[in-house]
Tab-separated table of C-alpha atoms in Angstrom:
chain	number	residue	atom	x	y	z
A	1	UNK	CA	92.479	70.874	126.624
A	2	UNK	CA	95.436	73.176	127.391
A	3	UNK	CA	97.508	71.434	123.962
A	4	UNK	CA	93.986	72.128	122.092
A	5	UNK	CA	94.009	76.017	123.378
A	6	UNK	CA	98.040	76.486	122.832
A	7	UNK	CA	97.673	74.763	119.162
A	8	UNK	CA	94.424	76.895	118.413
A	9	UNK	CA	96.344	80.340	119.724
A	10	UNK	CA	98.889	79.333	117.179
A	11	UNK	CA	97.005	78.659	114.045
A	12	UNK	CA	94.733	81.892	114.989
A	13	UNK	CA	97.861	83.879	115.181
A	14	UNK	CA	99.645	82.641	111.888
A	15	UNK	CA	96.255	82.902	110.355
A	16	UNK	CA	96.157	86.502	111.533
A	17	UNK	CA	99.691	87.125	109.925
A	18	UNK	CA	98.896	85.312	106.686
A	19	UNK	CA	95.824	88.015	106.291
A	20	UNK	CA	97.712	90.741	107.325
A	21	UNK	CA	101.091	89.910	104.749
A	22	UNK	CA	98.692	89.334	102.421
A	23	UNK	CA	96.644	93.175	102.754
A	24	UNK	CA	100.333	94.824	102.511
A	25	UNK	CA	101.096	93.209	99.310
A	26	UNK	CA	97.973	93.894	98.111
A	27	UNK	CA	98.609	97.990	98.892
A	28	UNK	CA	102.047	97.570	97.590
A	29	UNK	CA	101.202	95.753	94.835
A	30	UNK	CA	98.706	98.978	93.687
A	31	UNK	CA	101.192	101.433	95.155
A	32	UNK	CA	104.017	100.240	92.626
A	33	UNK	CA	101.263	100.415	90.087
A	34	UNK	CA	100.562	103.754	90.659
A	35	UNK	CA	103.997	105.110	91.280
A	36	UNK	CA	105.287	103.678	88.132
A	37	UNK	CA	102.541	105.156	86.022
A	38	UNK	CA	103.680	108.743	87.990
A	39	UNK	CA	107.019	107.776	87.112
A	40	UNK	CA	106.503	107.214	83.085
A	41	UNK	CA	104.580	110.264	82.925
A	42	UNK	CA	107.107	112.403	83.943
A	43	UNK	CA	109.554	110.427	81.920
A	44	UNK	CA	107.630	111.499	79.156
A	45	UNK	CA	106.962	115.224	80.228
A	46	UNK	CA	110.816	115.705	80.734
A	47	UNK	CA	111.917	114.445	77.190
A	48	UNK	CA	115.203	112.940	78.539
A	49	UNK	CA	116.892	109.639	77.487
A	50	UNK	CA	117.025	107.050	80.472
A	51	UNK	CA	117.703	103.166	79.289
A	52	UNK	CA	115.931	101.963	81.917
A	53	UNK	CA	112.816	103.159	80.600
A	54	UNK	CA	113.193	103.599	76.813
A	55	UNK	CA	112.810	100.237	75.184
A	56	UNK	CA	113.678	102.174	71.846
A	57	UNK	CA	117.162	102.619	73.139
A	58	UNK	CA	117.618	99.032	72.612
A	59	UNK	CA	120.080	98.140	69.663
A	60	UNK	CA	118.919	94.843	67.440
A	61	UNK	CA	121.542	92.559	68.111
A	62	UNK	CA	120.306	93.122	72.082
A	63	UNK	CA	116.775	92.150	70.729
A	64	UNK	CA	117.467	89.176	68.754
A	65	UNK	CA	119.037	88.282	71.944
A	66	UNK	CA	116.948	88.642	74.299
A	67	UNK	CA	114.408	87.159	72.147
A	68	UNK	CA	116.363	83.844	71.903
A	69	UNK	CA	116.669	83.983	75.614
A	70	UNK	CA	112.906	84.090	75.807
A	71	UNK	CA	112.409	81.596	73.294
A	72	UNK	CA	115.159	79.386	75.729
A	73	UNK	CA	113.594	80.155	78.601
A	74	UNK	CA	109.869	79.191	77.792
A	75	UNK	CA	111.432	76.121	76.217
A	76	UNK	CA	113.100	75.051	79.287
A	77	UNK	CA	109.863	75.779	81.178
A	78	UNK	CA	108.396	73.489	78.910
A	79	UNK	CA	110.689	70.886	79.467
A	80	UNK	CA	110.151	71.975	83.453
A	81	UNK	CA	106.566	71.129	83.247
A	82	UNK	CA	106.691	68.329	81.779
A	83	UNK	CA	109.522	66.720	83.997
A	84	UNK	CA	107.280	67.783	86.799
A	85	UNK	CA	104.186	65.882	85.534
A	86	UNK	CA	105.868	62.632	84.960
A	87	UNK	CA	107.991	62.952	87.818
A	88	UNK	CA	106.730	60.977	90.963
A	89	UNK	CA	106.223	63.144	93.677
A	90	UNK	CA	106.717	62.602	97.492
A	91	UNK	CA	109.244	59.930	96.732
A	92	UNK	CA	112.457	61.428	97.669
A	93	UNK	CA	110.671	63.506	100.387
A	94	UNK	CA	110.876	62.905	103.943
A	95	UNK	CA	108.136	64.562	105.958
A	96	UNK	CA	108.269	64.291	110.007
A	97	UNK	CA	106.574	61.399	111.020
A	98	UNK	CA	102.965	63.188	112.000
A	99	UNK	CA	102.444	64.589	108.664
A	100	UNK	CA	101.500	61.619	106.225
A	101	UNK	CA	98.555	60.425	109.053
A	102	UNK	CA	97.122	63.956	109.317
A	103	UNK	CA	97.264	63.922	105.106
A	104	UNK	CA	95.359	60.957	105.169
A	105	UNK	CA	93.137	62.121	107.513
A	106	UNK	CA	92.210	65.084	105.518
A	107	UNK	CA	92.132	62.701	102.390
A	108	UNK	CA	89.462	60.406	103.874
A	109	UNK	CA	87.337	63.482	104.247
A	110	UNK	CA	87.897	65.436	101.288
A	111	UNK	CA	88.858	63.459	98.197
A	112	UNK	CA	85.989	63.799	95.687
A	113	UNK	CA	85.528	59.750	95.291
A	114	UNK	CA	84.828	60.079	99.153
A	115	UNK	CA	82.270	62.922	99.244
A	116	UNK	CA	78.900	62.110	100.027
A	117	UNK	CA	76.791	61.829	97.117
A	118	UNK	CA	73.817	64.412	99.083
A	119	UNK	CA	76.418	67.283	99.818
A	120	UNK	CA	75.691	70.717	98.102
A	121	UNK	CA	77.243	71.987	96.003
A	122	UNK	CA	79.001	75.010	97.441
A	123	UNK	CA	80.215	72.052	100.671
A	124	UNK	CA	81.496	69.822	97.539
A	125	UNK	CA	83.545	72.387	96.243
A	126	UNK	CA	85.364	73.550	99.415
A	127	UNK	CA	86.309	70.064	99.956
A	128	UNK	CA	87.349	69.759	97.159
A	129	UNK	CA	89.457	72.725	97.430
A	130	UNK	CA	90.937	71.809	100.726
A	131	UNK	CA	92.220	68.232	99.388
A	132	UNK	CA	93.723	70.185	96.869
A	133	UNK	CA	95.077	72.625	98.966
A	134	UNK	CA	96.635	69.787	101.249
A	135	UNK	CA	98.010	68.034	98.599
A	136	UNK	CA	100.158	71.224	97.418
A	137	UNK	CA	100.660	71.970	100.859
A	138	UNK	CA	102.292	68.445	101.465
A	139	UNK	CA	103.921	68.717	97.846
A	140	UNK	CA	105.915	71.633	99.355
A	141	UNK	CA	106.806	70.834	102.859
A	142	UNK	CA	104.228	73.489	103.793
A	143	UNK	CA	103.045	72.096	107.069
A	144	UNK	CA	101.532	74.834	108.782
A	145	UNK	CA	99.278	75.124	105.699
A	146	UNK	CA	98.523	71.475	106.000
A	147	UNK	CA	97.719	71.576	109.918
A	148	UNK	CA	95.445	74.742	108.960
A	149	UNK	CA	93.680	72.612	106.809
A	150	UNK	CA	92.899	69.843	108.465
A	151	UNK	CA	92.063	72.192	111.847
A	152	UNK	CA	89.247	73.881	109.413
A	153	UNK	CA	87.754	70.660	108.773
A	154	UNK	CA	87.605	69.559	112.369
A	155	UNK	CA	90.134	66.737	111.582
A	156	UNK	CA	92.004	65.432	115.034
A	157	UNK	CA	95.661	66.686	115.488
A	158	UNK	CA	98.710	65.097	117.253
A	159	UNK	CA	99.064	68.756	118.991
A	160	UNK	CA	102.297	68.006	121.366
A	161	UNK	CA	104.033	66.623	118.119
A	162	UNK	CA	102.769	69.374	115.700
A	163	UNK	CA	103.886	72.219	118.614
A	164	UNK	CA	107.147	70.199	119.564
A	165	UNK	CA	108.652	70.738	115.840
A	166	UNK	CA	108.393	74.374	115.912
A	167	UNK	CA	106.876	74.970	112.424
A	168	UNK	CA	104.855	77.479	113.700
A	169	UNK	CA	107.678	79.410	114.949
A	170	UNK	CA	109.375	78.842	111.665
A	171	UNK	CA	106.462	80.147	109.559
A	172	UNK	CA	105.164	83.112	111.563
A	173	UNK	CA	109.254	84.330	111.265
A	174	UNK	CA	109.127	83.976	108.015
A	175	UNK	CA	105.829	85.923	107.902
A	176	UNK	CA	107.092	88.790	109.882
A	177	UNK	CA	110.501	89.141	107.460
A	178	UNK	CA	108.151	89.692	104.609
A	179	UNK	CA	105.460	92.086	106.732
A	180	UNK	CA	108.601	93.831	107.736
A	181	UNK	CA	110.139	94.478	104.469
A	182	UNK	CA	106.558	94.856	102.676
A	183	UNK	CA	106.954	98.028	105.197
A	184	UNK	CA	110.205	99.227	104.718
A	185	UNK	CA	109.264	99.122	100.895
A	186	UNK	CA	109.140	102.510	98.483
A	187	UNK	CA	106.184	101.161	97.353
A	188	UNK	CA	104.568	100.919	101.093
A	189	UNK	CA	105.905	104.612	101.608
A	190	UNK	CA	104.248	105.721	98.374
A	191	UNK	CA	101.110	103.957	99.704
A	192	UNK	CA	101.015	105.952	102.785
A	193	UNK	CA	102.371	109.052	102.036
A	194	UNK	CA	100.065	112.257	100.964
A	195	UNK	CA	100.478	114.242	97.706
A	196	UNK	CA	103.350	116.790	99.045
A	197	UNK	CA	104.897	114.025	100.046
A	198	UNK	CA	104.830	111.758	97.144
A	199	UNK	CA	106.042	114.871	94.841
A	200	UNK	CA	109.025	114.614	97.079
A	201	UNK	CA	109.400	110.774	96.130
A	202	UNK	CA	109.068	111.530	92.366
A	203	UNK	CA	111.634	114.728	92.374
A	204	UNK	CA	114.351	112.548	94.484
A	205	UNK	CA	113.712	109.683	92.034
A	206	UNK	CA	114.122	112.192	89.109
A	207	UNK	CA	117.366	113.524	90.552
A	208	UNK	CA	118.557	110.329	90.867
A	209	UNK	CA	118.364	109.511	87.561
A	210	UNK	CA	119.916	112.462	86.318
A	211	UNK	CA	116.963	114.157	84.550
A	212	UNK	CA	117.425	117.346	85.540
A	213	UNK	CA	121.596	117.037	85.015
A	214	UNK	CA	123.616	119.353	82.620
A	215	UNK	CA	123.937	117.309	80.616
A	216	UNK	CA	120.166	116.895	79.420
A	217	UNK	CA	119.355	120.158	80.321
A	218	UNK	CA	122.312	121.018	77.062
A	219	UNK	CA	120.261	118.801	74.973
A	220	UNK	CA	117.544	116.720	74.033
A	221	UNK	CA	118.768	113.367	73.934
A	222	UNK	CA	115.403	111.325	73.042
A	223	UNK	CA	113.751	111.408	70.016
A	224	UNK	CA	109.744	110.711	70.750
A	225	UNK	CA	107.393	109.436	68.256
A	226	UNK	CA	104.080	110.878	67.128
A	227	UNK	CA	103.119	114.011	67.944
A	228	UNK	CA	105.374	114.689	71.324
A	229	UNK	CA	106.207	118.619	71.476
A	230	UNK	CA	109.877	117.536	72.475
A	231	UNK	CA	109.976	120.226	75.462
A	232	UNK	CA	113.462	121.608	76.448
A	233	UNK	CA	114.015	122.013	80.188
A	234	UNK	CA	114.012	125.348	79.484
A	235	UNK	CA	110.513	125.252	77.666
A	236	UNK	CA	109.064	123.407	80.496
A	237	UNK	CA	110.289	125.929	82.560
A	238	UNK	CA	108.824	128.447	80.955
A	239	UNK	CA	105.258	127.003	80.749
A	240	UNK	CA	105.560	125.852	84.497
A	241	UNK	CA	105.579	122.278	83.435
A	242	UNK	CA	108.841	122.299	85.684
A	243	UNK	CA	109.251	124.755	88.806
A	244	UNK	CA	112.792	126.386	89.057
C-alpha cells in the first residue's frame, strides 16, 4: 500500500507539472503574439529600415535561395516520412525490462479489436486514444507518459521497479527546466507586466534596434508601399506620435 501511495504522489505531482508547463506556454505563446503585433506596429509608425523585419529588404538571389532551401527541405521531409513509415519501429530499441508487460497490459485493454462491442461511444474513443497515446509514448522512450496511462485505466503496475529507475525524477527535472525558463522568458514578462510597463519593453526593444539612432533620424531609409505618410522622426515628433 505504501509503493501504491509513493507511485500515486508521483504521477499526481508530474501530472500537476505537465498542467502547469503546459498553462505557461499557453500565456507565452499569446504573449509573443501580442508583443510582436506591438512590435510591427511601431515598426511601421517609425518608418525605419530594420532587416529583421522588412522582408522587402531581401535581394533575389537570397530568395531564389531560400526558396530552393524550402523546396530541399520539404523534400527531405518527404523522404523523412516515408523512411519513418516503412521503417520497423521498436526494433533497435531497448526499453527497461518493465515497460513492454505494462504496454501489453494497456494493449489488452485498449486496442480497438479488443473493445467490447456494448461500450459507448465517448468510452470507445478514449480507449482508443489511450492505446494510441501508449503506443507514441513507447515509440519515444516516454515512460512516465506510458505509466500515466496505464495508471488512468486502472492497469496493475510493477511500482518498486517503475520508482527504482528514477524516470520520474528524470521527467519532473526536465519539467521544471522548461517551467523555469517559460518564466524567465520576455514573452512571460510581457504577459505579466501592466501597460507602463510594457511601453518600457517596447522603447528598450526600439533602442536596441537602433530606431531612434542618428542615423535614421538623418534619413528615411525605407520606402513603404501604398499609402504610408513616410513620417520623419521629426514629423512624429511633432504630431506626438513620438514623445521627446
Amino acid at each position: 500500500m505504501k509503493k501504491r501511495t509513493g507511485i500515486k504522489r508521483q504521477i499526481l505531482f508530474t501530472k500537476y507539472l505537465k498542467e502547469e508547463e503546459s498553462e505557461c506556454k499557453r500565456m507565452c505563446h499569446e504573449a509573443k503574439r501580442q508583443f510582436e503585433e506591438s512590435i510591427r506596429l511601431a515598426h511601421y509608425s517609425f518608418n525605419v529600415h530594420d532587416s529583421a523585419l522588412d522582408p522587402q529588404s531581401v535581394n533575389k538571389n537570397s530568395e531564389n535561395s531560400k526558396q530552393k532551401t524550402n523546396k530541399s527541405t520539404v523534400e527531405e521531409s518527404e523522404d523523412c516520412e516515408h523512411s519513418d513509415d516503412d521503417r520497423p519501429k521498436l526494433k533497435n530499441t531497448i526499453h527497461p525490462d518493465w515497460v513492454k508487460p505494462v504496454f501489453r497490459k494497456v494493449v489488452m485493454v485498449t486496442h480497438p479489436d479488443k473493445l467490447p462491442e456494448k461500450l459507448s461511444e465517448q468510452i470507445r474513443e478514449k480507449m482508443i486514444d489511450v492505446y494510441r497515446d501508449s503506443k507514441i509514448a513507447l515509440e519515444s522512450s516516454e515512460y512516465v507518459d506510458l505509466v500515466i496511462l496505464a495508471d488512468d485505466i486502472d492497469v496493475s503496475l510493477p511500482e518498486s521497479k517503475i520508482l527504482e529507475s528514477k524516470i520520474f525524477d528524470k521527467k519532473n527535472s526536465e519539467l521544471n527546466s522548461s517551467i523555469k525558463n517559460l518564466k524567465t522568458s520576455i514573452y512571460w514578462v510581457w504577459a505579466n507586466s501592466t501597460d507602463e510597463e510594457k511601453e518600457k519593453i517596447l522603447k528598450d526593444f526600439i533602442d536596441q534596434r537602433g530606431w531612434t539612432s542618428h542615423e535614421n533620424k538623418r534619413k528615411r531609409s525605407r520606402k513603404s508601399p501604398g499609402t504610408h505618410p513616410g513620417k520623419s522622426i521629426s514629423q512624429m515628433k511633432k504630431s506626438k506620435i513620438l514623445k521627446k
